[in-house]
Amino acid sequence: MTRRNKAAKAKAEKPASDSNDKEPAKEEVPAPTESKELEEPAGSQVAETIEEPLQEEPENEKTEVVEETKVQADEISAPEDLDTAALISDPLSSEERDALTRLRQHEPEVAALRTAVQQLKEKTVQSAVDLRSMCEDAGRIEGLLQVDAGILSSDAVSTHAEWPAEELRQARALLAAVDAWEEAMQKGRLQITAQGGAEELGAALEALLDSFVAVKDAEQAAHACDCACVERADLGVDAKTMTEKPLVEALLDKAIELRSSEEAAERFRSLLLQDSKHRALCELRVEVPVELLQSGGSASQTAMATAQSKGLDPDEVALPSKDLLKGVEEPQKMDAAQLWHAVHTGDLEIVKAFVRRGACTGKSRDASGHSILWHAITFNHHSLARFMVETFPPGTDDGIEVDEVHQRRGDTLLHLLCLSRSFDAEAAALFKKLATKAPPAVFQKVNHAGLTFAHIAASNLNFWVLTFIFKNFQAQAKALVCADSHPMKHLLQAMPQPVPPPAYQPPVGFPDHFRVASMLQQDSSGVVPYADVAFDVGPELKGVAAGRFLAHRVVVVAQSPKLYEMLETIPLTELPKEKIRAAVVRVDERISQEVWRSILQFIYQGTILQEQCTYLHDVARCFELLFAVLLFRLPEPLLHLAQHSLYVLLPVSNPTWALQVFQLCAQKEHFDNQELRPIRDAAAWLLLHSASKLFQTMDTKDVCETLEKVVKSVERSVFDRPRSMSVQGTSVSKQDLIANSVQGIPQDMLAASMRGIPQDLLSQTLSNTMMGFPAQEDLLSRSMMGNVYGSCSGLQSQLTGFGQA
């Protein structure tokens, strides 16, 4: 009997109503081998099945058994009670589904917001204006949706609708800090002219300091978070510092006036001694008045106390005295608070109205002793300041006082202008007017922090002020530069570290078959064949140069456009001692024989090794090399050799060498040469470092002209960073090198260089060349042997790299 027949028989013998036999019936039903849920038959059945051979069954019987097996499997796996089956719950609440529906209805607006957020993430700097624009767009969409903000910020809605909930939360936190700061600034400005007491002033000052710290902390937190929308946020902390600083200082000045009572004095003292307030004052660089840190109220020395002691109305102190208004019709009673509020807010029209009625002049002071001009400059109202200067010229009865000084800080008007957060053309014109009328003592005035206005200008990289002073006030400028306070060091601190020049790597040189140096070999009679140029080098002694070097016109002009121009006009001269006719070139006396010899060696061999130059540890000889390279426009490798050597030597040499190098590189024809930038910047750096002592004995005009160029060089180095310089990065093909070597030389150079030379010169050269001449010999030395009348020895010293002095 087959296994399939046994299964059918067992099913027929099973009682239909006997539910207790259900499990045994399952054991007797043989399961298909594919089913993993049904058990295999007992051991006896298996043995019986194995004993009987399987027989082929019809196809319809196979189908019937398979269907029966499926039914049994369904009966076994189906639950007895469908009501107990677990139901899948909806992950979204009804409010969230409603929010998603509304978001889909406004999909175009939401998509535009997503695009704006993505663009903001890609920006290099994320300003408060950008963040506010994004939040305003989101606010308009939220108004259309009319959905609770908490629902929109839920994870489910943010995930399904791609709503930028986290980006908006971060951006709104930053904007809340900015808005709080702006509100505090507004209240602080109102307190300047308000009639409130110490409590109101203290609250305004506290809000200003707290909001400033909150803005700075919010920006730092944004930079540290993982939200790409605000990680590069710029809330303009530097600009806010410049805006808030004068307002805080004005409030502190007013606090001195209000500390008459013990309670008020203690309130201000405890406020300013708080850690958070102390931090804000330090970051604002505000000097806290000593009076406010003293316990107890003492008699004030301010203008307010003086006025009160005389029984005067404090507001009247802000108006001109009767002595200043002699000859002017007595104006009607005007509100001083209105005047000073207009000054602080920059309301020019109201100030003009006061001036028209004679209610204020250039000498008007507020209760703290400050003039209208002072406050106009402090709060960056340059139009108002210019109006006061033009309406009340200095030196007149009602004129402004150019030498006005802050009683507590010691600042002058020039200090204030250099501290302006936006030194524009209007501020420059105002500085020019005030500096022109200022007495010399104002230029040298040092505030209580030990700084002149030049210190502040240098620290703020105000190159216009420095250049203006060096051009127009040279005596005062030299006194400032040579002062013990050394203001130019502040400019040095702002200057980037000089970039080293490219390291000198000797060129490959001419190939062996191009033996130009063999042309310098003397023949049997001691004559250098075909030499037609004689270079007289070194100082003259009784009208004769220290040394003479012979060369060939066609060789030297190929490497120097300057020599080509010179040899065009120099006639050939008979030289009996050398037995040749040659053009005699007088080399500048500042170039020694040793340096000129190395230059000719490079010209004839196409290279020069550092070990062949015995003077590379002598700063004077290296300067000569740089001077010669620039004078004769020699090939670039020689420039690299000179710059690299000087860059190492200058920091450990006398500063006068840095001065000479800078003056050479800053000449009009060389100043725009970018190849000279490394050594020019290094020399400028060293000049600024030692300016206070180096320029003391120099002529005033020379000092200012040099410093004017130094300032211009520093300005370029700050705002136009040099490219990375390397020999490998500037490599060009041999064809380009050849083209560069003859740049600026006319096409008929060869013909011109042979002027006065016999027509068969080329054939003589080819026939007389000694092809077997050893390449290792120093041909240049041999050719110059007997032609040098003197020698120069250079100073040898072991020196280290730049900046190690």
PDB file of C-alpha atoms in Angstrom, residues 397-546:
ATOM      1  CA  ASP A 397      34.223 132.400  19.685  1.00  0.00           C
ATOM      2  CA  ASP A 398      31.543 129.733  19.313  1.00  0.00           C
ATOM      3  CA  GLY A 399      33.771 127.272  17.494  1.00  0.00           C
ATOM      4  CA  ILE A 400      34.389 123.658  18.309  1.00  0.00           C
ATOM      5  CA  GLU A 401      37.365 122.686  20.426  1.00  0.00           C
ATOM      6  CA  VAL A 402      39.618 120.369  18.454  1.00  0.00           C
ATOM      7  CA  ASP A 403      41.635 119.508  21.548  1.00  0.00           C
ATOM      8  CA  GLU A 404      38.608 118.211  23.471  1.00  0.00           C
ATOM      9  CA  VAL A 405      39.561 115.251  25.664  1.00  0.00           C
ATOM     10  CA  HIS A 406      37.415 112.730  27.495  1.00  0.00           C
ATOM     11  CA  GLN A 407      37.799 113.481  31.186  1.00  0.00           C
ATOM     12  CA  ARG A 408      37.869 109.841  32.258  1.00  0.00           C
ATOM     13  CA  ARG A 409      39.346 107.895  29.327  1.00  0.00           C
ATOM     14  CA  GLY A 410      41.696 110.522  27.931  1.00  0.00           C
ATOM     15  CA  ASP A 411      40.559 110.033  24.321  1.00  0.00           C
ATOM     16  CA  THR A 412      40.751 112.844  21.773  1.00  0.00           C
ATOM     17  CA  LEU A 413      38.487 113.454  18.804  1.00  0.00           C
ATOM     18  CA  LEU A 414      41.100 111.710  16.637  1.00  0.00           C
ATOM     19  CA  HIS A 415      40.846 108.654  18.902  1.00  0.00           C
ATOM     20  CA  LEU A 416      37.081 108.631  18.434  1.00  0.00           C
ATOM     21  CA  LEU A 417      37.265 108.857  14.655  1.00  0.00           C
ATOM     22  CA  CYS A 418      39.743 105.975  14.469  1.00  0.00           C
ATOM     23  CA  LEU A 419      37.328 103.933  16.581  1.00  0.00           C
ATOM     24  CA  SER A 420      34.460 104.488  14.133  1.00  0.00           C
ATOM     25  CA  ARG A 421      32.900 101.192  13.116  1.00  0.00           C
ATOM     26  CA  SER A 422      32.511 102.416   9.520  1.00  0.00           C
ATOM     27  CA  PHE A 423      35.367 104.689   8.504  1.00  0.00           C
ATOM     28  CA  ASP A 424      33.940 105.858   5.187  1.00  0.00           C
ATOM     29  CA  ALA A 425      34.701 108.836   2.947  1.00  0.00           C
ATOM     30  CA  GLU A 426      32.665 111.107   5.217  1.00  0.00           C
ATOM     31  CA  ALA A 427      34.680 110.048   8.263  1.00  0.00           C
ATOM     32  CA  ALA A 428      37.905 110.557   6.309  1.00  0.00           C
ATOM     33  CA  ALA A 429      36.890 114.098   5.338  1.00  0.00           C
ATOM     34  CA  LEU A 430      36.054 114.839   8.970  1.00  0.00           C
ATOM     35  CA  PHE A 431      39.402 113.443  10.152  1.00  0.00           C
ATOM     36  CA  LYS A 432      41.177 115.622   7.602  1.00  0.00           C
ATOM     37  CA  LYS A 433      39.428 118.783   8.861  1.00  0.00           C
ATOM     38  CA  LEU A 434      40.145 118.041  12.516  1.00  0.00           C
ATOM     39  CA  ALA A 435      43.766 116.961  11.982  1.00  0.00           C
ATOM     40  CA  THR A 436      44.488 120.106   9.973  1.00  0.00           C
ATOM     41  CA  LYS A 437      43.345 122.317  12.868  1.00  0.00           C
ATOM     42  CA  ALA A 438      44.652 120.177  15.720  1.00  0.00           C
ATOM     43  CA  PRO A 439      47.706 121.405  17.669  1.00  0.00           C
ATOM     44  CA  PRO A 440      50.785 119.117  17.692  1.00  0.00           C
ATOM     45  CA  ALA A 441      50.059 117.985  21.247  1.00  0.00           C
ATOM     46  CA  VAL A 442      46.831 116.317  20.094  1.00  0.00           C
ATOM     47  CA  PHE A 443      48.800 113.994  17.796  1.00  0.00           C
ATOM     48  CA  GLN A 444      50.951 112.789  20.674  1.00  0.00           C
ATOM     49  CA  LYS A 445      48.116 112.553  23.222  1.00  0.00           C
ATOM     50  CA  VAL A 446      48.082 109.182  24.978  1.00  0.00           C
ATOM     51  CA  ASN A 447      44.809 108.041  26.546  1.00  0.00           C
ATOM     52  CA  HIS A 448      44.528 106.298  29.886  1.00  0.00           C
ATOM     53  CA  ALA A 449      45.118 102.943  28.169  1.00  0.00           C
ATOM     54  CA  GLY A 450      48.481 104.197  26.893  1.00  0.00           C
ATOM     55  CA  LEU A 451      47.378 104.457  23.247  1.00  0.00           C
ATOM     56  CA  THR A 452      47.634 107.266  20.715  1.00  0.00           C
ATOM     57  CA  PHE A 453      45.222 107.539  17.817  1.00  0.00           C
ATOM     58  CA  ALA A 454      47.953 105.957  15.658  1.00  0.00           C
ATOM     59  CA  HIS A 455      47.831 102.830  17.823  1.00  0.00           C
ATOM     60  CA  ILE A 456      44.095 102.542  17.231  1.00  0.00           C
ATOM     61  CA  ALA A 457      44.409 103.212  13.499  1.00  0.00           C
ATOM     62  CA  ALA A 458      47.084 100.520  13.192  1.00  0.00           C
ATOM     63  CA  SER A 459      45.090  98.004  15.246  1.00  0.00           C
ATOM     64  CA  ASN A 460      41.967  98.587  13.138  1.00  0.00           C
ATOM     65  CA  LEU A 461      43.979  98.412   9.885  1.00  0.00           C
ATOM     66  CA  ASN A 462      42.971 101.972   9.040  1.00  0.00           C
ATOM     67  CA  PHE A 463      45.511 102.396   6.266  1.00  0.00           C
ATOM     68  CA  TRP A 464      43.949 105.668   5.100  1.00  0.00           C
ATOM     69  CA  VAL A 465      44.658 107.439   8.403  1.00  0.00           C
ATOM     70  CA  LEU A 466      48.250 106.187   8.548  1.00  0.00           C
ATOM     71  CA  THR A 467      48.955 107.162   4.951  1.00  0.00           C
ATOM     72  CA  PHE A 468      47.331 110.578   5.434  1.00  0.00           C
ATOM     73  CA  ILE A 469      49.518 111.304   8.468  1.00  0.00           C
ATOM     74  CA  PHE A 470      52.729 110.194   6.739  1.00  0.00           C
ATOM     75  CA  LYS A 471      51.937 112.380   3.738  1.00  0.00           C
ATOM     76  CA  ASN A 472      50.795 115.571   5.443  1.00  0.00           C
ATOM     77  CA  PHE A 473      52.100 115.654   9.028  1.00  0.00           C
ATOM     78  CA  GLN A 474      55.605 114.269   8.725  1.00  0.00           C
ATOM     79  CA  ALA A 475      57.104 115.802  11.860  1.00  0.00           C
ATOM     80  CA  GLN A 476      54.232 114.551  14.030  1.00  0.00           C
ATOM     81  CA  ALA A 477      54.302 111.192  12.237  1.00  0.00           C
ATOM     82  CA  LYS A 478      57.998 110.606  12.915  1.00  0.00           C
ATOM     83  CA  ALA A 479      57.503 111.524  16.573  1.00  0.00           C
ATOM     84  CA  LEU A 480      54.663 108.996  16.787  1.00  0.00           C
ATOM     85  CA  VAL A 481      56.628 106.214  15.106  1.00  0.00           C
ATOM     86  CA  CYS A 482      59.746 106.747  17.225  1.00  0.00           C
ATOM     87  CA  ALA A 483      57.832 106.973  20.511  1.00  0.00           C
ATOM     88  CA  ASP A 484      58.472 104.393  23.217  1.00  0.00           C
ATOM     89  CA  SER A 485      54.875 103.157  22.865  1.00  0.00           C
ATOM     90  CA  HIS A 486      55.830 101.889  19.361  1.00  0.00           C
ATOM     91  CA  PRO A 487      52.459 102.207  17.552  1.00  0.00           C
ATOM     92  CA  MET A 488      53.682 100.440  14.407  1.00  0.00           C
ATOM     93  CA  LYS A 489      53.903  97.165  16.314  1.00  0.00           C
ATOM     94  CA  HIS A 490      50.112  97.099  16.330  1.00  0.00           C
ATOM     95  CA  LEU A 491      50.185  97.106  12.538  1.00  0.00           C
ATOM     96  CA  LEU A 492      52.735  94.308  12.683  1.00  0.00           C
ATOM     97  CA  GLN A 493      50.348  92.174  14.746  1.00  0.00           C
ATOM     98  CA  ALA A 494      47.662  92.512  12.082  1.00  0.00           C
ATOM     99  CA  MET A 495      50.037  91.694   9.231  1.00  0.00           C
ATOM    100  CA  PRO A 496      50.124  88.047   8.108  1.00  0.00           C
ATOM    101  CA  GLN A 497      53.402  86.170   8.477  1.00  0.00           C
ATOM    102  CA  PRO A 498      55.513  86.690   5.348  1.00  0.00           C
ATOM    103  CA  VAL A 499      55.369  83.818   2.880  1.00  0.00           C
ATOM    104  CA  PRO A 500      58.820  82.304   2.254  1.00  0.00           C
ATOM    105  CA  PRO A 501      60.177  82.655  -1.275  1.00  0.00           C
ATOM    106  CA  PRO A 502      60.588  79.559  -3.435  1.00  0.00           C
ATOM    107  CA  ALA A 503      63.616  77.525  -2.480  1.00  0.00           C
ATOM    108  CA  TYR A 504      66.480  77.812  -4.900  1.00  0.00           C
ATOM    109  CA  GLN A 505      66.901  74.730  -7.065  1.00  0.00           C
ATOM    110  CA  PRO A 506      69.786  74.951  -9.532  1.00  0.00           C
ATOM    111  CA  PRO A 507      68.635  74.610 -13.145  1.00  0.00           C
ATOM    112  CA  VAL A 508      69.882  71.658 -15.159  1.00  0.00           C
ATOM    113  CA  GLY A 509      72.261  73.819 -17.142  1.00  0.00           C
ATOM    114  CA  PHE A 510      73.291  73.694 -20.766  1.00  0.00           C
ATOM    115  CA  PRO A 511      73.760  70.232 -22.316  1.00  0.00           C
ATOM    116  CA  ASP A 512      77.257  68.932 -22.983  1.00  0.00           C
ATOM    117  CA  HIS A 513      77.015  69.498 -26.709  1.00  0.00           C
ATOM    118  CA  PHE A 514      76.149  73.192 -26.150  1.00  0.00           C
ATOM    119  CA  ARG A 515      79.482  74.240 -24.681  1.00  0.00           C
ATOM    120  CA  VAL A 516      79.053  77.998 -24.430  1.00  0.00           C
ATOM    121  CA  ALA A 517      81.508  78.223 -21.561  1.00  0.00           C
ATOM    122  CA  SER A 518      84.309  76.974 -23.851  1.00  0.00           C
ATOM    123  CA  MET A 519      84.130  80.328 -25.630  1.00  0.00           C
ATOM    124  CA  LEU A 520      85.834  81.855 -22.571  1.00  0.00           C
ATOM    125  CA  GLN A 521      88.965  79.723 -23.002  1.00  0.00           C
ATOM    126  CA  GLN A 522      92.098  81.724 -23.647  1.00  0.00           C
ATOM    127  CA  ASP A 523      94.148  80.767 -26.643  1.00  0.00           C
ATOM    128  CA  SER A 524      97.901  80.268 -26.628  1.00  0.00           C
ATOM    129  CA  SER A 525      98.489  84.012 -26.740  1.00  0.00           C
ATOM    130  CA  GLY A 526      96.292  84.666 -23.703  1.00  0.00           C
ATOM    131  CA  VAL A 527      93.415  86.165 -25.711  1.00  0.00           C
ATOM    132  CA  VAL A 528      89.784  85.173 -25.294  1.00  0.00           C
ATOM    133  CA  PRO A 529      88.689  84.603 -28.896  1.00  0.00           C
ATOM    134  CA  TYR A 530      85.812  86.688 -30.216  1.00  0.00           C
ATOM    135  CA  ALA A 531      85.271  88.479 -26.891  1.00  0.00           C
ATOM    136  CA  ASP A 532      83.646  91.813 -27.689  1.00  0.00           C
ATOM    137  CA  VAL A 533      82.402  92.991 -24.265  1.00  0.00           C
ATOM    138  CA  ALA A 534      84.451  94.057 -21.248  1.00  0.00           C
ATOM    139  CA  PHE A 535      82.759  94.521 -17.859  1.00  0.00           C
ATOM    140  CA  ASP A 536      84.577  96.862 -15.494  1.00  0.00           C
ATOM    141  CA  VAL A 537      83.528  95.888 -11.968  1.00  0.00           C
ATOM    142  CA  GLY A 538      84.200  97.194  -8.469  1.00  0.00           C
ATOM    143  CA  PRO A 539      85.277 100.534  -7.043  1.00  0.00           C
ATOM    144  CA  GLU A 540      87.673 102.659  -9.025  1.00  0.00           C
ATOM    145  CA  LEU A 541      91.221 103.311  -7.925  1.00  0.00           C
ATOM    146  CA  LYS A 542      92.893 106.181  -9.735  1.00  0.00           C
ATOM    147  CA  GLY A 543      90.301 106.006 -12.491  1.00  0.00           C
ATOM    148  CA  VAL A 544      90.678 102.273 -13.059  1.00  0.00           C
ATOM    149  CA  ALA A 545      88.067  99.723 -11.995  1.00  0.00           C
ATOM    150  CA  ALA A 546      89.053  97.016  -9.579  1.00  0.00           C
TER     151      ALA A 546
END
